[in-house]
Coordinates of C-alpha atoms and ligand atoms in Angstrom, one line a residue:
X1 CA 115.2 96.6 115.0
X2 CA 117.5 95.2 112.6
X3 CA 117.3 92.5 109.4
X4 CA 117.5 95.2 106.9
X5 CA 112.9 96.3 107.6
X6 CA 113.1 99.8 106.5
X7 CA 111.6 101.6 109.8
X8 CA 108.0 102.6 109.4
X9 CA 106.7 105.6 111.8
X10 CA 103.2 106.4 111.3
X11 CA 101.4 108.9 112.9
X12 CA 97.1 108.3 113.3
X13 CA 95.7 111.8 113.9
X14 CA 92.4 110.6 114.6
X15 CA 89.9 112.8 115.0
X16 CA 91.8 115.4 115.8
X17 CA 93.3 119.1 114.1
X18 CA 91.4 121.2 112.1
X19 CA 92.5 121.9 108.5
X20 CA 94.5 124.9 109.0
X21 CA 96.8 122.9 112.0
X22 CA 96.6 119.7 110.1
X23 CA 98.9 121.9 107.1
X24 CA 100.9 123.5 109.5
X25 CA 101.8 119.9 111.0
X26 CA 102.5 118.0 107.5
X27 CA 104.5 120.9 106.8
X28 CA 106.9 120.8 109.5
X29 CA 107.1 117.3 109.2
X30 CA 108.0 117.4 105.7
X31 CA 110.6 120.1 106.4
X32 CA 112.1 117.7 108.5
X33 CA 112.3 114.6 107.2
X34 CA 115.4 114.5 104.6
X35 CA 115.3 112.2 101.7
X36 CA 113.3 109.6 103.3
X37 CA 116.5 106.5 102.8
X38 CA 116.9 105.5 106.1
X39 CA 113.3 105.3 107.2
X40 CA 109.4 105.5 106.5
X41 CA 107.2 108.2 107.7
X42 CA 103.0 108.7 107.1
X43 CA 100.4 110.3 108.5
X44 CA 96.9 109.0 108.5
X45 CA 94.9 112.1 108.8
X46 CA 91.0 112.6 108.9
X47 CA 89.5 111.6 105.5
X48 CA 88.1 115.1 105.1
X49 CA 91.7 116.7 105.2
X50 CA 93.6 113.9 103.0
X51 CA 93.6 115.1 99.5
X52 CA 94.9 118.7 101.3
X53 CA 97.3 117.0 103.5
X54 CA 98.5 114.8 100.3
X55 CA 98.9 117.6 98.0
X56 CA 101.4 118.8 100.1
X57 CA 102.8 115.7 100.7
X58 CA 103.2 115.3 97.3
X59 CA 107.2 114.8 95.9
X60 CA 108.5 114.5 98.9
X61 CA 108.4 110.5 100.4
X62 CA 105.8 111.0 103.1
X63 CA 102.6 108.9 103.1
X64 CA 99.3 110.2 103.6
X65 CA 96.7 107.1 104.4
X66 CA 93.3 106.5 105.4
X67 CA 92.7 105.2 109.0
X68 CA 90.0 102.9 107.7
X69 CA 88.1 101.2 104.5
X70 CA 85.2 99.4 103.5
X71 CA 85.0 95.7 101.7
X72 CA 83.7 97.3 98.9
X73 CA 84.5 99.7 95.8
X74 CA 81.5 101.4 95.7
X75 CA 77.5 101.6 96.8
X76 CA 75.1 102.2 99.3
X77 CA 77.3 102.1 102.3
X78 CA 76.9 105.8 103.7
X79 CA 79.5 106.8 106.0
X80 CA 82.0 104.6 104.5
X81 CA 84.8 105.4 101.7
X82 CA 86.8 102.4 99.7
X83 CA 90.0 101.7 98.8
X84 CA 89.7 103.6 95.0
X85 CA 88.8 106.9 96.7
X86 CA 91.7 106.9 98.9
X87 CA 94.2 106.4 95.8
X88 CA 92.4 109.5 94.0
X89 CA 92.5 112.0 96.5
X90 CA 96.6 111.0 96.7
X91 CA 96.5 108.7 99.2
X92 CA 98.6 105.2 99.5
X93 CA 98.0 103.7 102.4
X94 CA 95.0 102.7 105.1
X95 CA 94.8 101.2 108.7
X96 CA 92.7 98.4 108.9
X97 CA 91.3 97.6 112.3
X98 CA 92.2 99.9 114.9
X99 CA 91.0 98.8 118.0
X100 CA 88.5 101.9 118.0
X101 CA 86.9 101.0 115.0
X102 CA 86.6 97.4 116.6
X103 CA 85.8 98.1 120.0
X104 CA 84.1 101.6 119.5
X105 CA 82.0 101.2 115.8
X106 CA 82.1 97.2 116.4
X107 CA 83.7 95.9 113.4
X108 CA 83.8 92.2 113.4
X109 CA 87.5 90.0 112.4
X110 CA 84.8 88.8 109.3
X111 CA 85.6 91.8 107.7
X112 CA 89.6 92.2 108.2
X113 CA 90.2 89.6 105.3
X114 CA 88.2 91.4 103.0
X115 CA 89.2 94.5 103.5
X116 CA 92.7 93.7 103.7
X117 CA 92.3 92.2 100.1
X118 CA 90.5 95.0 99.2
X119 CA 93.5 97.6 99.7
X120 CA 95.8 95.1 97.9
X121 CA 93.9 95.1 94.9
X122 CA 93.5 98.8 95.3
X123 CA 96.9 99.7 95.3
X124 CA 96.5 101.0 99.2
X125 CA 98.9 99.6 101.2
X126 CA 97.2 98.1 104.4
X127 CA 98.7 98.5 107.7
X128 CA 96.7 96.1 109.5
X129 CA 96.2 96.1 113.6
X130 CA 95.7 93.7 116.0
X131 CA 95.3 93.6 119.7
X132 CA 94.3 92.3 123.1
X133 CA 91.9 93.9 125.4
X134 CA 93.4 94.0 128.8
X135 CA 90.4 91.4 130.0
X136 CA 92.1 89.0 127.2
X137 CA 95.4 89.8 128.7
X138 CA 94.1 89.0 132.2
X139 CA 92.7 85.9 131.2
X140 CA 96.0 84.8 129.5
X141 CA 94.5 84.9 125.8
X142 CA 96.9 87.3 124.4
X143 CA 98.2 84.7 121.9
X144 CA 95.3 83.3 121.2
X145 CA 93.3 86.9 119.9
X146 CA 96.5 87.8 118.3
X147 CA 96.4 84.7 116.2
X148 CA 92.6 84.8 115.4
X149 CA 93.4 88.1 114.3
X150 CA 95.7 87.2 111.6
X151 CA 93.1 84.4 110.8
X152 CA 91.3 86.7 110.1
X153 CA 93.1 90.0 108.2
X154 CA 95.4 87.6 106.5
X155 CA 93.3 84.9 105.1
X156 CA 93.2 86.5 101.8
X157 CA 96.6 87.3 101.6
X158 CA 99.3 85.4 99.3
X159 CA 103.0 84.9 99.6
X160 CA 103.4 87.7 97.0
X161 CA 101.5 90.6 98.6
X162 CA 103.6 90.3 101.8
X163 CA 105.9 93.0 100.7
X164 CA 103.3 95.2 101.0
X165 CA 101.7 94.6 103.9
X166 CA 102.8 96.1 107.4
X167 CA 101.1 94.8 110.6
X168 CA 100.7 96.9 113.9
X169 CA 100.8 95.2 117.3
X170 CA 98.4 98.0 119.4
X171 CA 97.5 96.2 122.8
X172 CA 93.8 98.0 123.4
X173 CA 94.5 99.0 127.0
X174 CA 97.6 101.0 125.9
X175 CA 95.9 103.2 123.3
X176 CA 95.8 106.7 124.2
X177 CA 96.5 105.5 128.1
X178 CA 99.8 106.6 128.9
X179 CA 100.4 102.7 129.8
X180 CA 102.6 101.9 127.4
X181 CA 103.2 98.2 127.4
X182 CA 106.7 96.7 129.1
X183 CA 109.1 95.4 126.9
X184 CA 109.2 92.3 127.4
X185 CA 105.2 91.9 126.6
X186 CA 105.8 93.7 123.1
X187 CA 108.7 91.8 122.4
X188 CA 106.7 88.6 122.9
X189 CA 103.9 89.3 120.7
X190 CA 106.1 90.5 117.9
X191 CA 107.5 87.3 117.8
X192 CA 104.2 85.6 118.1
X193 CA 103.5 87.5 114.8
X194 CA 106.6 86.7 113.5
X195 CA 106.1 83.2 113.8
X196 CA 102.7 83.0 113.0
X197 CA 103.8 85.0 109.8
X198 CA 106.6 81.8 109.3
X199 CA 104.5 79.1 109.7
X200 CA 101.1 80.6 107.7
X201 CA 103.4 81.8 104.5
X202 CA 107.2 80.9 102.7
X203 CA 109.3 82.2 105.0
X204 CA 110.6 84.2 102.9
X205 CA 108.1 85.6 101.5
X206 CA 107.2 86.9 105.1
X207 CA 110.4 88.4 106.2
X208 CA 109.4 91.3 104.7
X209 CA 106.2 92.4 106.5
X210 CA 107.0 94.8 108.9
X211 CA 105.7 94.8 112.5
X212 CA 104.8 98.0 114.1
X213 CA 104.2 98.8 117.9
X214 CA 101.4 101.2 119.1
X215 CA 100.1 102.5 122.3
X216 CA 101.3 105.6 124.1
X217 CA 104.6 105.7 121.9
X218 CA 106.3 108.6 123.6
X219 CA 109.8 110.5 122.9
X220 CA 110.6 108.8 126.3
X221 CA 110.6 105.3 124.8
X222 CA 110.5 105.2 121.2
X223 CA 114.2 104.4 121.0
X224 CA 113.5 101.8 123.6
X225 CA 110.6 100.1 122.0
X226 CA 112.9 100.8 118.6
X227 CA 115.5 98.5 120.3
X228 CA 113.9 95.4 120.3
X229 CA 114.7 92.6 117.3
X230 CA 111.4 92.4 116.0
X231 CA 109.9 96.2 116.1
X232 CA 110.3 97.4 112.9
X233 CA 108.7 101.0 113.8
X234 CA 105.4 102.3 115.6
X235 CA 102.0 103.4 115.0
X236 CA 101.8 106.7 117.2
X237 CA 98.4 108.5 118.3
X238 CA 98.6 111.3 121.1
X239 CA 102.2 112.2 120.2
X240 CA 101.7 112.7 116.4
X241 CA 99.6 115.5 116.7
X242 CA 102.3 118.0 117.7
X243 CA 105.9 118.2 116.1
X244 CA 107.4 118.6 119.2
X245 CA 106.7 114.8 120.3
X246 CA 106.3 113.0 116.8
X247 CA 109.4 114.6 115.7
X248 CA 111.3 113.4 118.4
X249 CA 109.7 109.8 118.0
X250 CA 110.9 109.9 113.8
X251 CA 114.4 110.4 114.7
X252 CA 114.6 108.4 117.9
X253 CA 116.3 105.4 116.3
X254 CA 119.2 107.8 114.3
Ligands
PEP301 C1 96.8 104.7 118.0 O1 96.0 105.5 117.7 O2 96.9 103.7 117.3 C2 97.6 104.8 119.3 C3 98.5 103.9 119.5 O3 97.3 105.9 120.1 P1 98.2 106.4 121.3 O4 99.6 106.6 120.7 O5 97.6 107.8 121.6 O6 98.1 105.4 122.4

């Protein structure tokens, strides 16, 4: 880390918590977090617990985000909740393709650009994963799925949204694993992303985006994984769930 990226720590509790530990949890985090200068900190809880988790959230610079959208505003899409409903129950932010929605619900890179576009227009900020499955690894394709993957989420995208746009580098076979990738494979897909970003937008327009790592982020090698040039933060699972390891993970780069 470095070049002035504010550090991003986000925390995807999943499926996970019930309401009453979900409060406790933003709570303590939020006790713990100081005036929020020196870094960025959210929490993308279950949709049913957001507008709880954001009220107390509220004034003090935590995010509270969705972990996923749909393409559309409104309709007959049952199951499904758009960027407009996240802003109203207080939230600011989404994930856009996690590898489970991908790999376990099936959602197709067609839909990443819309969405993505989606969330801009919305005033959701879209943190937007990407990742090999360890089969594409095998088979040396890393590159190439990372790059159709930006194809895909960022093909709506202009110059001017960059700013707001973070993108999260989550191999699939390191997600909730314990395998956390070595450093040398996340530093070179960062700076695949990086210079995808370069060469697909003004330069510096791009310097901006933020690139976040995820899979098995631990208190055992956040500040590791923090190291590296181009991490700009991580996208935590497992460990966000308790305050005894997200915590840890928050302040690992003090
Ligand atoms: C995730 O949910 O995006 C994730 C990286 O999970 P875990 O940290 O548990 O591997």
């Amino acid at each position: 880390m470095s070049n002035g990226r504010k550090p991003y720590i986000a925390g995807n509790w999943k499926m996970n918590l019930d309401r009453a530990r979900a409060l406790d949890l933003i709570k303590t985090i939020k006790g713990r977090l100081g005036d929020g200068s020196n870094r960025e900190v959210a929490v993308f809880p279950p949709s049913v617990y957001l507008a709880d988790v954001a009220a107390v959230a509220q004034g003090s610079p935590l995010g509270v985000g969705g972990q996923n959208i749909y393409f559309e505003q409104e309709g007959s899409f049952t199951g499904e909740i758009s960027p407009r409903m996240l802003r109203e129950v207080g939230a600011d932010r989404t994930l856009i393709g996690h590898s489970e929605r991908r790999h376990i619900f099936g959602e197709p890179d067609e839909w990443m650009g819309r969405k993505v576009r989606l969330a801009l227009d919305g005033d959701i900020l879209p943190v937007y994963c990407i990742g090999e499955t360890l089969d594409e690894r095998k088979a040396n394709r890393t590159d190439r799925v990372i790059k159709r993957q930006l194809e895909a989420g960022m093909a709506d995208v202009r110059d001017s949204d960059l700013r707001r746009v973070t993108i999260a580098y989550e191999p699939v076979w390191a997600i909730g694993t314990g395998e956390v990738a070595s450093l040398k494979q996340v530093a070179d897909a960062h700076a695949t992303i990086r210079k995808w970003l370069a060469s697909h937008f003004d330069k510096e327009a791009a310097e901006p985006v933020r690139l976040l790592y995820g899979g098995s982020v631990s208190p055992d090698n956040a500040r590791a994984l923090f190291g590296l040039e181009d991490v700009d933060g991580v996208l935590v699972g497992g460990a966000s769930l308790k305050p005894d390891t997200f915590i840890p993970i928050i302040e690992a780069d003090i």
